[in-house]
Tab-separated table of C-alpha atoms in Angstrom:
chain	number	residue	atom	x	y	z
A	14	UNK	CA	0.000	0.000	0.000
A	15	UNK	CA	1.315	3.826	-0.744
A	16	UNK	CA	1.668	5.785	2.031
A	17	UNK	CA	3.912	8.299	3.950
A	18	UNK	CA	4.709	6.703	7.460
A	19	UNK	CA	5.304	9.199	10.426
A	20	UNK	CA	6.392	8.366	13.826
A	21	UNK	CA	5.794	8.944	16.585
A	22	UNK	CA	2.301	9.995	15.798
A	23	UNK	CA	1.983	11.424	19.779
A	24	UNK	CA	4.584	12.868	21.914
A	25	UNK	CA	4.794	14.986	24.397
A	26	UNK	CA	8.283	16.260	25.256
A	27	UNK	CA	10.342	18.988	27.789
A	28	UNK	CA	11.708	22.266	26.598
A	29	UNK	CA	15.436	21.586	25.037
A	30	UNK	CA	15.463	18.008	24.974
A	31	UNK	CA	16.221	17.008	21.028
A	32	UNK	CA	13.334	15.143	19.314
A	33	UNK	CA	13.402	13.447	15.619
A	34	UNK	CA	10.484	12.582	13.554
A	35	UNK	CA	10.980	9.895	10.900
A	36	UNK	CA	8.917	10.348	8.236
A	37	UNK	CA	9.144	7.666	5.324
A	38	UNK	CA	7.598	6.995	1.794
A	39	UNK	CA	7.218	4.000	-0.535
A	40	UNK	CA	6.069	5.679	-3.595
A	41	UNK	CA	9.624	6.347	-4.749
A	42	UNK	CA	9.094	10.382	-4.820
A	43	UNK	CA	11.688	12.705	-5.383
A	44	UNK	CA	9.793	15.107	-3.367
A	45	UNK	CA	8.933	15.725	-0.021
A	46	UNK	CA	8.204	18.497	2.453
A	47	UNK	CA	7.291	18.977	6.117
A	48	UNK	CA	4.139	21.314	7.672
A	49	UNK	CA	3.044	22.370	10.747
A	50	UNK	CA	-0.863	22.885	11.068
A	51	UNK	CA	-2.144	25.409	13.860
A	52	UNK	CA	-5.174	27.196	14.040
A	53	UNK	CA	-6.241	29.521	12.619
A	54	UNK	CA	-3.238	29.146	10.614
A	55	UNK	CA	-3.256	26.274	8.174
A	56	UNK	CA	-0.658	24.459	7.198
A	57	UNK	CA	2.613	26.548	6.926
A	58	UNK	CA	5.580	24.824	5.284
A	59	UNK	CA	8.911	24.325	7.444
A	60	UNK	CA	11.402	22.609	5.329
A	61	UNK	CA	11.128	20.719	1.682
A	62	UNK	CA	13.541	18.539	-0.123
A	63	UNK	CA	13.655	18.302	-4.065
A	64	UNK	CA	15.827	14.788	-4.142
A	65	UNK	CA	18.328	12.671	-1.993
A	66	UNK	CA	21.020	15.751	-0.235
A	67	UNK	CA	18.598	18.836	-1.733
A	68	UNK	CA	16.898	21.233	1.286
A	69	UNK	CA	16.197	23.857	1.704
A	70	UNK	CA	13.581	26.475	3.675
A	71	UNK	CA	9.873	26.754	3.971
A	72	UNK	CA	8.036	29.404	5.292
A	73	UNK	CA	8.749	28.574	9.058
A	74	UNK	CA	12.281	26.865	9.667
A	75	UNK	CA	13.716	28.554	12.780
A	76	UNK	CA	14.440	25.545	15.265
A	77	UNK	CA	13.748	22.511	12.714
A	78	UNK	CA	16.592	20.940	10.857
A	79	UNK	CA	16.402	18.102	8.507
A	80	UNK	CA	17.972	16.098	6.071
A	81	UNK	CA	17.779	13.805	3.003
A	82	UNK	CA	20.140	11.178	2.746
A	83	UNK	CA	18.086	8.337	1.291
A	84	UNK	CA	15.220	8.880	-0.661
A	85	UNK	CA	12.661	7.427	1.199
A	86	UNK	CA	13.375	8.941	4.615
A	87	UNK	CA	13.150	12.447	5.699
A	88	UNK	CA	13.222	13.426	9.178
A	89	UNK	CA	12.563	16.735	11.213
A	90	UNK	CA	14.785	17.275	13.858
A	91	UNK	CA	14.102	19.727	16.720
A	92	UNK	CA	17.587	20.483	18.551
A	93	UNK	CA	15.939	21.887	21.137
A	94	UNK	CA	12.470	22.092	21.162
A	95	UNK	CA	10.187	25.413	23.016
A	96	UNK	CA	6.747	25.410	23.485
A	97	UNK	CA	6.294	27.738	20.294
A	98	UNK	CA	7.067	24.419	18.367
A	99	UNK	CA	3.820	22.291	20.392
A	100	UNK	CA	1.951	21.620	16.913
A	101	UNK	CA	0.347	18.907	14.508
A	102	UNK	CA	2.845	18.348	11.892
A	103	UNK	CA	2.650	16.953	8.515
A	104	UNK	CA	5.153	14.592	6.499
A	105	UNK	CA	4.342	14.940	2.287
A	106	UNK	CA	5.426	13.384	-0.249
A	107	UNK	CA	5.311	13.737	-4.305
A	108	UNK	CA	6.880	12.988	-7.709
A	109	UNK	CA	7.494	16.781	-8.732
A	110	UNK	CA	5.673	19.118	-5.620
A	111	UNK	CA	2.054	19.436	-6.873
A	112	UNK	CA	0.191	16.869	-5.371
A	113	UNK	CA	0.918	16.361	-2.399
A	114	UNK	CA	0.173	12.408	-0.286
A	115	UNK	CA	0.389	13.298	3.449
A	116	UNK	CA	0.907	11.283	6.667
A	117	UNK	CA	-0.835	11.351	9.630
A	118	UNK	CA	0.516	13.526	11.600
A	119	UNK	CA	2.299	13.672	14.463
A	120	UNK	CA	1.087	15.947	17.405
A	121	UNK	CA	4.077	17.432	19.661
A	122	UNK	CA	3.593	18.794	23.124
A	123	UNK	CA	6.407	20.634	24.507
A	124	UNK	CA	5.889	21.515	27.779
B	1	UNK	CA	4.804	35.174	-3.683
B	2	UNK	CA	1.470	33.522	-4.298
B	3	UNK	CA	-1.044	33.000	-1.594
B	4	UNK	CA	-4.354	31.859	-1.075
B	5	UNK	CA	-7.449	33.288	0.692
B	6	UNK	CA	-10.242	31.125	2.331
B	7	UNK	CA	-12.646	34.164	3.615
B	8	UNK	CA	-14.745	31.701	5.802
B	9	UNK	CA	-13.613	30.011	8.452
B	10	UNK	CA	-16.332	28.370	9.019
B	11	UNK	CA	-19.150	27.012	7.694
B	12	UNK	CA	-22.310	25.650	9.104
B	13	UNK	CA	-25.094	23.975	6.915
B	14	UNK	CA	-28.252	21.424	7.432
B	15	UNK	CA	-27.820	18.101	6.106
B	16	UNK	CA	-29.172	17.750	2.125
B	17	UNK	CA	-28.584	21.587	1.492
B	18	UNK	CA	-26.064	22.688	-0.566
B	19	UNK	CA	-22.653	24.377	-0.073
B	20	UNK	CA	-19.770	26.447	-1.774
B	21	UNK	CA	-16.847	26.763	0.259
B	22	UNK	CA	-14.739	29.859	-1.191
B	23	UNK	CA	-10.997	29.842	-2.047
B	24	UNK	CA	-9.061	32.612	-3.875
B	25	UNK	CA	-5.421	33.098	-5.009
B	26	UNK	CA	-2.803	35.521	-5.965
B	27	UNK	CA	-0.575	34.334	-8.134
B	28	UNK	CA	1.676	35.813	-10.502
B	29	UNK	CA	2.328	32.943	-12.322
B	30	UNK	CA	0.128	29.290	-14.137
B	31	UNK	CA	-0.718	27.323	-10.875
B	32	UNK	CA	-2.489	24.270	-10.010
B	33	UNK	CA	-5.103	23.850	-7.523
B	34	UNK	CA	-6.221	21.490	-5.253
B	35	UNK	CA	-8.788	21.243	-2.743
B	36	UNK	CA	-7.962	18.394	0.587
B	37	UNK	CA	-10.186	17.300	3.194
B	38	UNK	CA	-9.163	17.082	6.664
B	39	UNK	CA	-11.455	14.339	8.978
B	40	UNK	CA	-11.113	14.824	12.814
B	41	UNK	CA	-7.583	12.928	13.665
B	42	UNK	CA	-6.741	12.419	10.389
B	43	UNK	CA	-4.318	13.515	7.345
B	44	UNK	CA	-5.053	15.022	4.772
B	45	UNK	CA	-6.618	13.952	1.513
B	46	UNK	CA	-7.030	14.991	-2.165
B	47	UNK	CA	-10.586	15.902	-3.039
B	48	UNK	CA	-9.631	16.935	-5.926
B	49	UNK	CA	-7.537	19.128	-8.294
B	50	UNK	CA	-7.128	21.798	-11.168
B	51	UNK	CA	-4.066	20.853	-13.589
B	52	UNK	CA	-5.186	22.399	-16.941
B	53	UNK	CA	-8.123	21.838	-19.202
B	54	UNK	CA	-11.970	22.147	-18.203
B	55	UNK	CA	-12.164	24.370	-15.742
B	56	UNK	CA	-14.997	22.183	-13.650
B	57	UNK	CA	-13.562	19.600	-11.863
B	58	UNK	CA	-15.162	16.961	-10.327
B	59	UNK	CA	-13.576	15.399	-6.873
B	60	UNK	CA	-14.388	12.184	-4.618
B	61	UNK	CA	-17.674	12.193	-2.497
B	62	UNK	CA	-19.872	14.373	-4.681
B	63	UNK	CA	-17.840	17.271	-4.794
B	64	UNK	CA	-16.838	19.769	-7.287
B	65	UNK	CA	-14.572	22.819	-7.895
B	66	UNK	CA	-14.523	25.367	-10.966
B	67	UNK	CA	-11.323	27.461	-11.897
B	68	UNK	CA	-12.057	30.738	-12.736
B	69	UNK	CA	-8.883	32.293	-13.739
B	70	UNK	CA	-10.362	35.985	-14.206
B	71	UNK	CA	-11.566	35.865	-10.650
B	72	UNK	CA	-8.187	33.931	-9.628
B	73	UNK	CA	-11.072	31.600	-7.544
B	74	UNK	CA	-11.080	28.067	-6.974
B	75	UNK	CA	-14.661	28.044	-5.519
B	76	UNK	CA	-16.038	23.897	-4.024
B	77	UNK	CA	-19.313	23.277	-4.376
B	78	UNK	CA	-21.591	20.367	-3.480
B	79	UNK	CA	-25.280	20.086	-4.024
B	80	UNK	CA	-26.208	18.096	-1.381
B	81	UNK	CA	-23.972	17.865	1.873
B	82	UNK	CA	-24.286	14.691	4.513
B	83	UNK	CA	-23.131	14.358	7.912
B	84	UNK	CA	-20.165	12.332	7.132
B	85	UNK	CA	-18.714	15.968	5.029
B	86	UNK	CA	-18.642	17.229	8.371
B	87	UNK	CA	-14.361	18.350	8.103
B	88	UNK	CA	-12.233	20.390	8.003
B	89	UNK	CA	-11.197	21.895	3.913
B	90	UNK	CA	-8.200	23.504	2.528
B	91	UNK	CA	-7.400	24.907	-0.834
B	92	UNK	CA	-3.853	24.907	-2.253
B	93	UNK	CA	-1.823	26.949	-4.835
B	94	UNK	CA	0.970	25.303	-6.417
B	95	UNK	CA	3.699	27.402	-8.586
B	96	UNK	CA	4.311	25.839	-11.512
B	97	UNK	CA	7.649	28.136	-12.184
B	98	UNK	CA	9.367	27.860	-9.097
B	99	UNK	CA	7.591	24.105	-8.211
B	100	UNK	CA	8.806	24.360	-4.805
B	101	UNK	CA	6.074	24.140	-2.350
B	102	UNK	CA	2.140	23.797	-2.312
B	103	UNK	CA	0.960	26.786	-0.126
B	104	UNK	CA	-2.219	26.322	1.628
B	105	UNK	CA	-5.150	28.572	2.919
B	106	UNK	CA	-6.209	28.895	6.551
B	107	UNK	CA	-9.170	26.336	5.988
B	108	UNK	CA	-12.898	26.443	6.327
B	109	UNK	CA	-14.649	24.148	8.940
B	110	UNK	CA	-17.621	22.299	7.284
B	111	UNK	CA	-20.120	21.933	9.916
B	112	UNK	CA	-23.315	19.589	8.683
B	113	UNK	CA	-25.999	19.108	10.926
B	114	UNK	CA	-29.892	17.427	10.657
């Protein structure tokens, strides 16, 4: 089955103590791109990858790092996470941007 | 920088009636469009999407958009809404020249009740 795989999907966490979300795909797409959703806000984009060792910056990507070394796997890391980050966040995935397939989500808590 | 606009941020509406959620966008450059559907604890989905040709597009569960490209709108309508609509939409921009990112709208809240 296709699908983008996040983990954990809940967490809840203390100020400044790293966290990593894996997110992974099976569809083979060059693309893929993190989100936070808040409300009010929609989804805002934090970091996006074009292929395998290609980042680069979304609207939002003070505290979040990431990177690409295999296709498949992309995961957002938070160094050290503040309670500005607490969120529902969104792993995507695509052949060229456009259409987007999504995970989950994962909902963070930083307390 | 493109952007889109969803003026309501909510919508409430009686089961069987019909709906048009409103989306518009600013956009300097050709764009696609899509519409997803949020479900309470859920990802998102596709309902549907605007690459090129007819400008009415029809979606999954009875819904349908129509580009207007003078209005720069990317209106969803459905004649008759059920219960089980009752989510949370977004509409969605995509650049075709810098194909970087699919920017989203703040999202409209579907409310269907009897």
């Amino acid at each position: 089955e296709a699908q983008v795989t996040q983990n954990p999907r809940y967490l809840i966490t203390v100020t400044g103590k790293k966290l990593t979300v894996t997110c992974s795909q099976n569809m083979n797409h060059e693309y893929m791109s993190w989100y936070r959703q808040d409300p009010g806000l929609g989804l805002r984009q934090i970091y996006y990858s074009m292929n395998v060792e290609v980042t680069d910056k979304g609207d939002v990507p003070e505290g979040y790092k990431v990177s690409r070394k295999e296709k498949r796997n992309f995961p957002l890391i938070l160094e050290s996470p503040s309670p500005n980050q607490t969120s529902l966040y969104f792993c995507a995935s695509s052949f060229a941007g456009g259409e987007l397939f999504f995970g989950e989500g994962s909902r963070l808590t930083v307390l | 920088a493109q952007s889109v606009t969803q003026l309501d941020s909510q919508v409430p509406v009686f089961e069987e009636a019909p709906v048009e959620l409103r989306c518009n966008y600013s956009s300097s450059v050709s764009v696609y469009l899509f519409w997803y559907v949020q479900y309470p604890n859920q990802g998102l989905q596709l309902l549907l999407k605007y690459l090129s040709g007819s400008t009415l597009v029809k979606g999954i569960n009875g819904f349908e958009a129509e580009f207007n490209k003078s209005q720069t709108s990317f209106h969803l309508r459905k004649p008759s809404v059920h219960i089980s609509d009752t989510a949370e939409y977004f509409c969605a921009v995509f650049n075709t020249g810098t194909a970087s990112k699919l920017t989203f709208g703040t999202g409209t809240r579907l409310q269907v009740t009897l």
